[in-house]
């Protein structure tokens, strides 16, 4: 019987036999009824206000294989081939034998959803494997007792955990990876992966953080900072370009803290990456907290000005009040944040600064909230993530007296109204820009491209544009996007020395011929056969022709 695995929530007991780490356990056997593998601050819920130019979340990580229809183009720009495998992800969760549930512990709604899915899976009699921050940070939580667990640094062992769970065993891998006595970044960056978007490579450069924010539970699960060596990150970037990616995203809990544990700085890593980015491809930086970027502002401005780096940076402020920032233990003041933003705005033309705010932190007064409103009013951030405070069990802030719920909702409404009162893109209408096309809009009516400052630019759907740098005229603007049309005679170029992307569903890191890549502009029924298949067909046809000639001219 095929083994069905379902991935949910985005992404990736008592022991009988111990493994190398005391936190890694096998338990044999275990009943499911017993009680006994992006940026961490970017978690989005229905309570958040965000710009549409953020990451597009698609339904499936690996779609169920389906036969291609003749002369029909896949609007997701990459073909889905029928993979030869004994495991696929079904469209219906009820068809699955095993549910692999990933989790995040940043906000209460996310953990509540995770708990509900776990209970739903158990009630349905499914094998359940839990992963992510919740079981890592709270391994004794009652609703995951008796279930297999994959820790945040153990995603490379997912196959082992799934196989053992399907045999009726309970497996828990919660240990941290270490090298030379120090915490490592986590699972190897060279692990095979199936990209959600074959044109975009997401690279984690470090895990964990150096902060001790009073409202955040991430440290409980992710631990101290663990950075990947620069050479591993660079090698991963090189491989992604060889496999047809035209864009790389760097992600971590805190980009600016990178390398402090291994004697390397973030700018040193970024310059190494810039050297391997092909002409016409782009790199997007992720989230950095203010304290760790202050000492690198000069170098960061130079890097963000580079033509192959988006002029975009996500710098969470959380509050415009120094007293609240102190209670949050954010390790910076409002002036530090303003210094970062002002310096980058002065040194990087039209840079996009995205930020986050938390409404209703326990010690936030009405005056504190007014300071936050003024900060937003001063900078008119085009991307603003508005979060209501959620007390996370085990954090210092959870013990503080809460702001009344109605007051939190009122403040959230006021800052949301302020955010919607300005239009950051109107002054760009009528401009001519070069944009890189990499995605499909949510309504499937447009392709999505980004300009140098990572504004979301909608372009007409034309398969010949996907994965290419094109020249467009901006025709109109919305709150979160720019509408465009191709310029007459404008350039449409593919990044230099970058082959077409992998077929959607193809595992990265495998050896294959260039004919196994998907030709971006080809229809779904385009016969992309390996060279050996073509030669075999030629040989068979030649043999048949010889046999016919012999039978005609040399009859027996």
GROMACS .gro file of C-alpha atoms in nm, residues 53-341:
model
  289
   53UNK     CA    1   0.351   4.193  -0.180
   54UNK     CA    2   0.442   3.949   0.090
   55UNK     CA    3   0.516   3.581   0.035
   56UNK     CA    4   0.245   3.401  -0.167
   57UNK     CA    5   0.140   3.087   0.015
   58UNK     CA    6   0.027   2.802  -0.208
   59UNK     CA    7  -0.187   2.513  -0.099
   60UNK     CA    8   0.047   2.218  -0.153
   61UNK     CA    9   0.416   2.163  -0.110
   62UNK     CA   10   0.417   1.866  -0.349
   63UNK     CA   11   0.104   1.844  -0.565
   64UNK     CA   12  -0.062   1.517  -0.647
   65UNK     CA   13   0.061   1.397  -0.985
   66UNK     CA   14  -0.188   1.438  -1.266
   67UNK     CA   15  -0.187   1.370  -1.637
   68UNK     CA   16  -0.118   1.666  -1.862
   69UNK     CA   17  -0.394   1.790  -2.091
   70UNK     CA   18  -0.301   1.852  -2.453
   71UNK     CA   19  -0.243   2.216  -2.553
   72UNK     CA   20  -0.327   2.345  -2.209
   73UNK     CA   21  -0.082   2.576  -2.037
   74UNK     CA   22  -0.023   2.552  -1.666
   75UNK     CA   23  -0.079   2.899  -1.528
   76UNK     CA   24   0.158   2.827  -1.243
   77UNK     CA   25   0.432   2.839  -1.512
   78UNK     CA   26   0.583   2.498  -1.442
   79UNK     CA   27   0.462   2.159  -1.556
   80UNK     CA   28   0.366   1.886  -1.312
   81UNK     CA   29   0.499   1.557  -1.437
   82UNK     CA   30   0.380   1.216  -1.322
   83UNK     CA   31   0.647   1.130  -1.069
   84UNK     CA   32   0.755   0.768  -1.032
   85UNK     CA   33   0.728   0.726  -0.656
   86UNK     CA   34   0.553   0.514  -0.396
   87UNK     CA   35   0.453   0.822  -0.195
   88UNK     CA   36   0.253   1.125  -0.298
   89UNK     CA   37   0.055   1.392  -0.116
   90UNK     CA   38  -0.319   1.341  -0.171
   91UNK     CA   39  -0.560   1.625  -0.239
   92UNK     CA   40  -0.792   1.501   0.035
   93UNK     CA   41  -0.652   1.475   0.387
   94UNK     CA   42  -0.886   1.186   0.462
   95UNK     CA   43  -0.696   0.974   0.207
   96UNK     CA   44  -0.373   1.010   0.404
   97UNK     CA   45  -0.244   0.735   0.630
   98UNK     CA   46  -0.011   0.974   0.809
   99UNK     CA   47  -0.032   1.345   0.889
  100UNK     CA   48   0.292   1.540   0.930
  101UNK     CA   49   0.197   1.856   1.120
  102UNK     CA   50   0.436   2.150   1.142
  103UNK     CA   51   0.389   2.421   1.404
  104UNK     CA   52   0.481   2.773   1.507
  105UNK     CA   53   0.475   2.907   1.859
  106UNK     CA   54   0.491   3.283   1.787
  107UNK     CA   55   0.119   3.343   1.831
  108UNK     CA   56  -0.164   3.172   2.015
  109UNK     CA   57  -0.393   3.128   1.708
  110UNK     CA   58  -0.120   2.935   1.529
  111UNK     CA   59  -0.070   2.700   1.823
  112UNK     CA   60  -0.447   2.661   1.866
  113UNK     CA   61  -0.476   2.558   1.501
  114UNK     CA   62  -0.192   2.309   1.547
  115UNK     CA   63  -0.360   2.157   1.854
  116UNK     CA   64  -0.691   2.125   1.670
  117UNK     CA   65  -0.525   1.947   1.377
  118UNK     CA   66  -0.343   1.707   1.610
  119UNK     CA   67  -0.665   1.619   1.789
  120UNK     CA   68  -0.847   1.586   1.457
  121UNK     CA   69  -0.585   1.346   1.325
  122UNK     CA   70  -0.592   1.132   1.637
  123UNK     CA   71  -0.972   1.118   1.634
  124UNK     CA   72  -0.964   1.008   1.268
  125UNK     CA   73  -0.726   0.725   1.357
  126UNK     CA   74  -0.437   0.862   1.153
  127UNK     CA   75  -0.069   0.822   1.226
  128UNK     CA   76   0.043   1.168   1.342
  129UNK     CA   77   0.394   1.316   1.338
  130UNK     CA   78   0.441   1.659   1.497
  131UNK     CA   79   0.718   1.902   1.407
  132UNK     CA   80   0.830   2.259   1.459
  133UNK     CA   81   0.852   2.497   1.752
  134UNK     CA   82   0.562   2.378   1.967
  135UNK     CA   83   0.685   2.023   2.041
  136UNK     CA   84   1.047   2.144   2.050
  137UNK     CA   85   0.974   2.412   2.310
  138UNK     CA   86   0.702   2.222   2.498
  139UNK     CA   87   0.782   1.850   2.467
  140UNK     CA   88   0.564   1.763   2.767
  141UNK     CA   89   0.248   1.923   2.624
  142UNK     CA   90  -0.034   1.680   2.693
  143UNK     CA   91  -0.193   1.669   2.346
  144UNK     CA   92   0.130   1.551   2.176
  145UNK     CA   93   0.213   1.278   2.424
  146UNK     CA   94   0.248   0.940   2.256
  147UNK     CA   95   0.320   1.102   1.918
  148UNK     CA   96   0.637   1.109   1.712
  149UNK     CA   97   0.824   1.440   1.709
  150UNK     CA   98   1.076   1.599   1.471
  151UNK     CA   99   1.275   1.880   1.634
  152UNK     CA  100   1.352   2.207   1.460
  153UNK     CA  101   1.710   2.098   1.386
  154UNK     CA  102   1.624   1.740   1.288
  155UNK     CA  103   1.426   1.784   0.965
  156UNK     CA  104   1.688   1.578   0.782
  157UNK     CA  105   1.555   1.274   0.971
  158UNK     CA  106   1.193   1.314   0.859
  159UNK     CA  107   1.195   0.999   0.644
  160UNK     CA  108   1.323   0.791   0.934
  161UNK     CA  109   1.058   0.931   1.168
  162UNK     CA  110   0.776   0.874   0.919
  163UNK     CA  111   0.882   0.517   0.841
  164UNK     CA  112   0.910   0.424   1.209
  165UNK     CA  113   0.576   0.587   1.289
  166UNK     CA  114   0.404   0.389   1.014
  167UNK     CA  115   0.542   0.073   1.180
  168UNK     CA  116   0.365   0.171   1.501
  169UNK     CA  117   0.670   0.313   1.678
  170UNK     CA  118   0.695   0.650   1.849
  171UNK     CA  119   1.011   0.845   1.766
  172UNK     CA  120   1.128   1.173   1.918
  173UNK     CA  121   1.426   1.364   1.782
  174UNK     CA  122   1.467   1.685   1.980
  175UNK     CA  123   1.844   1.716   2.017
  176UNK     CA  124   2.043   2.010   1.882
  177UNK     CA  125   2.315   1.966   1.624
  178UNK     CA  126   2.661   2.065   1.743
  179UNK     CA  127   3.008   2.091   1.597
  180UNK     CA  128   3.332   2.178   1.776
  181UNK     CA  129   3.131   2.226   2.093
  182UNK     CA  130   2.905   2.491   1.935
  183UNK     CA  131   2.547   2.485   1.816
  184UNK     CA  132   2.523   2.437   1.439
  185UNK     CA  133   2.276   2.605   1.207
  186UNK     CA  134   2.068   2.290   1.176
  187UNK     CA  135   2.003   2.036   0.904
  188UNK     CA  136   2.244   2.052   0.611
  189UNK     CA  137   2.167   2.313   0.346
  190UNK     CA  138   2.258   2.052   0.086
  191UNK     CA  139   1.948   1.845   0.168
  192UNK     CA  140   1.728   1.770  -0.134
  193UNK     CA  141   1.415   1.981  -0.155
  194UNK     CA  142   1.113   2.033  -0.378
  195UNK     CA  143   1.069   2.406  -0.424
  196UNK     CA  144   0.719   2.553  -0.403
  197UNK     CA  145   0.828   2.786  -0.680
  198UNK     CA  146   1.103   2.640  -0.903
  199UNK     CA  147   1.222   2.994  -0.975
  200UNK     CA  148   1.287   3.092  -0.612
  201UNK     CA  149   1.536   2.944  -0.366
  202UNK     CA  150   1.488   3.015   0.006
  203UNK     CA  151   1.808   2.980   0.211
  204UNK     CA  152   1.820   2.982   0.591
  205UNK     CA  153   2.150   3.140   0.697
  206UNK     CA  154   2.114   3.085   1.073
  207UNK     CA  155   1.875   2.958   1.338
  208UNK     CA  156   1.805   3.078   1.689
  209UNK     CA  157   1.866   3.431   1.813
  210UNK     CA  158   2.055   3.643   2.065
  211UNK     CA  159   1.757   3.833   2.207
  212UNK     CA  160   1.544   3.756   2.510
  213UNK     CA  161   1.223   3.941   2.417
  214UNK     CA  162   0.973   3.914   2.699
  215UNK     CA  163   0.677   3.839   2.470
  216UNK     CA  164   0.846   3.585   2.245
  217UNK     CA  165   0.857   3.209   2.289
  218UNK     CA  166   1.081   3.139   1.993
  219UNK     CA  167   1.396   3.122   2.204
  220UNK     CA  168   1.246   2.829   2.396
  221UNK     CA  169   1.233   2.625   2.076
  222UNK     CA  170   1.509   2.765   1.856
  223UNK     CA  171   1.772   2.822   2.123
  224UNK     CA  172   2.088   3.027   2.087
  225UNK     CA  173   2.224   3.156   1.760
  226UNK     CA  174   2.362   2.893   1.522
  227UNK     CA  175   2.502   3.021   1.190
  228UNK     CA  176   2.575   2.820   0.877
  229UNK     CA  177   2.930   2.863   0.739
  230UNK     CA  178   2.945   3.111   0.447
  231UNK     CA  179   3.077   2.845   0.207
  232UNK     CA  180   2.771   2.622   0.266
  233UNK     CA  181   2.534   2.912   0.197
  234UNK     CA  182   2.725   3.014  -0.117
  235UNK     CA  183   2.730   2.655  -0.244
  236UNK     CA  184   2.353   2.631  -0.197
  237UNK     CA  185   2.305   2.955  -0.393
  238UNK     CA  186   2.527   2.830  -0.677
  239UNK     CA  187   2.329   2.505  -0.696
  240UNK     CA  188   1.998   2.690  -0.708
  241UNK     CA  189   2.109   2.899  -1.006
  242UNK     CA  190   2.231   2.583  -1.184
  243UNK     CA  191   1.880   2.443  -1.132
  244UNK     CA  192   1.708   2.740  -1.292
  245UNK     CA  193   1.631   2.969  -0.996
  246UNK     CA  194   1.642   3.339  -1.077
  247UNK     CA  195   1.585   3.468  -0.725
  248UNK     CA  196   1.716   3.377  -0.379
  249UNK     CA  197   1.567   3.479  -0.045
  250UNK     CA  198   1.776   3.483   0.270
  251UNK     CA  199   1.582   3.401   0.584
  252UNK     CA  200   1.643   3.354   0.957
  253UNK     CA  201   1.509   3.454   1.297
  254UNK     CA  202   1.743   3.755   1.279
  255UNK     CA  203   1.950   3.818   0.966
  256UNK     CA  204   2.165   4.089   1.129
  257UNK     CA  205   2.291   3.854   1.400
  258UNK     CA  206   2.440   3.620   1.141
  259UNK     CA  207   2.796   3.503   1.204
  260UNK     CA  208   2.845   3.644   1.553
  261UNK     CA  209   2.889   3.288   1.680
  262UNK     CA  210   3.142   3.185   1.413
  263UNK     CA  211   3.343   3.506   1.370
  264UNK     CA  212   3.184   3.622   1.044
  265UNK     CA  213   2.975   3.932   0.968
  266UNK     CA  214   2.659   3.961   0.761
  267UNK     CA  215   2.817   4.195   0.503
  268UNK     CA  216   3.102   3.946   0.450
  269UNK     CA  217   2.848   3.677   0.365
  270UNK     CA  218   2.643   3.907   0.140
  271UNK     CA  219   2.942   4.016  -0.068
  272UNK     CA  220   3.033   3.650  -0.124
  273UNK     CA  221   2.677   3.583  -0.242
  274UNK     CA  222   2.668   3.888  -0.469
  275UNK     CA  223   2.971   3.748  -0.650
  276UNK     CA  224   2.782   3.432  -0.755
  277UNK     CA  225   2.447   3.588  -0.852
  278UNK     CA  226   2.414   3.581  -1.231
  279UNK     CA  227   2.337   3.899  -1.422
  280UNK     CA  228   1.960   3.948  -1.425
  281UNK     CA  229   1.896   3.733  -1.115
  282UNK     CA  230   1.816   3.890  -0.778
  283UNK     CA  231   1.862   3.840  -0.403
  284UNK     CA  232   1.614   3.948  -0.136
  285UNK     CA  233   1.718   3.999   0.226
  286UNK     CA  234   1.490   3.901   0.512
  287UNK     CA  235   1.429   4.029   0.863
  288UNK     CA  236   1.685   4.195   1.089
  289UNK     CA  237   1.636   4.353   1.428
  290UNK     CA  238   1.783   4.703   1.473
  291UNK     CA  239   2.063   4.629   1.725
  292UNK     CA  240   2.260   4.401   1.494
  293UNK     CA  241   2.242   4.615   1.182
  294UNK     CA  242   2.356   4.946   1.336
  295UNK     CA  243   2.726   4.869   1.311
  296UNK     CA  244   2.697   4.759   0.947
  297UNK     CA  245   2.493   5.046   0.802
  298UNK     CA  246   2.761   5.170   0.558
  299UNK     CA  247   2.820   4.824   0.410
  300UNK     CA  248   2.449   4.740   0.410
  301UNK     CA  249   2.372   5.054   0.208
  302UNK     CA  250   2.634   4.954  -0.051
  303UNK     CA  251   2.494   4.602  -0.074
  304UNK     CA  252   2.131   4.717  -0.103
  305UNK     CA  253   2.237   4.951  -0.386
  306UNK     CA  254   2.387   4.661  -0.581
  307UNK     CA  255   2.191   4.598  -0.906
  308UNK     CA  256   2.144   4.229  -0.820
  309UNK     CA  257   2.008   4.293  -0.469
  310UNK     CA  258   1.656   4.418  -0.400
  311UNK     CA  259   1.648   4.751  -0.218
  312UNK     CA  260   1.430   4.598   0.052
  313UNK     CA  261   1.477   4.526   0.422
  314UNK     CA  262   1.239   4.409   0.695
  315UNK     CA  263   1.320   4.583   1.025
  316UNK     CA  264   1.060   4.519   1.300
  317UNK     CA  265   1.012   4.811   1.542
  318UNK     CA  266   0.722   4.662   1.749
  319UNK     CA  267   0.661   4.990   1.934
  320UNK     CA  268   0.737   5.359   1.899
  321UNK     CA  269   0.770   5.397   2.276
  322UNK     CA  270   1.105   5.361   2.452
  323UNK     CA  271   0.943   5.248   2.776
  324UNK     CA  272   0.754   4.969   2.598
  325UNK     CA  273   1.066   4.866   2.405
  326UNK     CA  274   1.250   4.843   2.737
  327UNK     CA  275   0.975   4.625   2.885
  328UNK     CA  276   0.991   4.408   2.573
  329UNK     CA  277   1.372   4.381   2.616
  330UNK     CA  278   1.420   4.471   2.251
  331UNK     CA  279   1.771   4.611   2.322
  332UNK     CA  280   1.723   4.931   2.120
  333UNK     CA  281   1.532   5.258   2.150
  334UNK     CA  282   1.312   5.448   1.907
  335UNK     CA  283   1.610   5.666   1.807
  336UNK     CA  284   1.810   5.355   1.706
  337UNK     CA  285   1.532   5.240   1.477
  338UNK     CA  286   1.495   5.587   1.324
  339UNK     CA  287   1.872   5.600   1.267
  340UNK     CA  288   1.862   5.272   1.073
  341UNK     CA  289   1.567   5.381   0.858
   0.00000   0.00000   0.00000
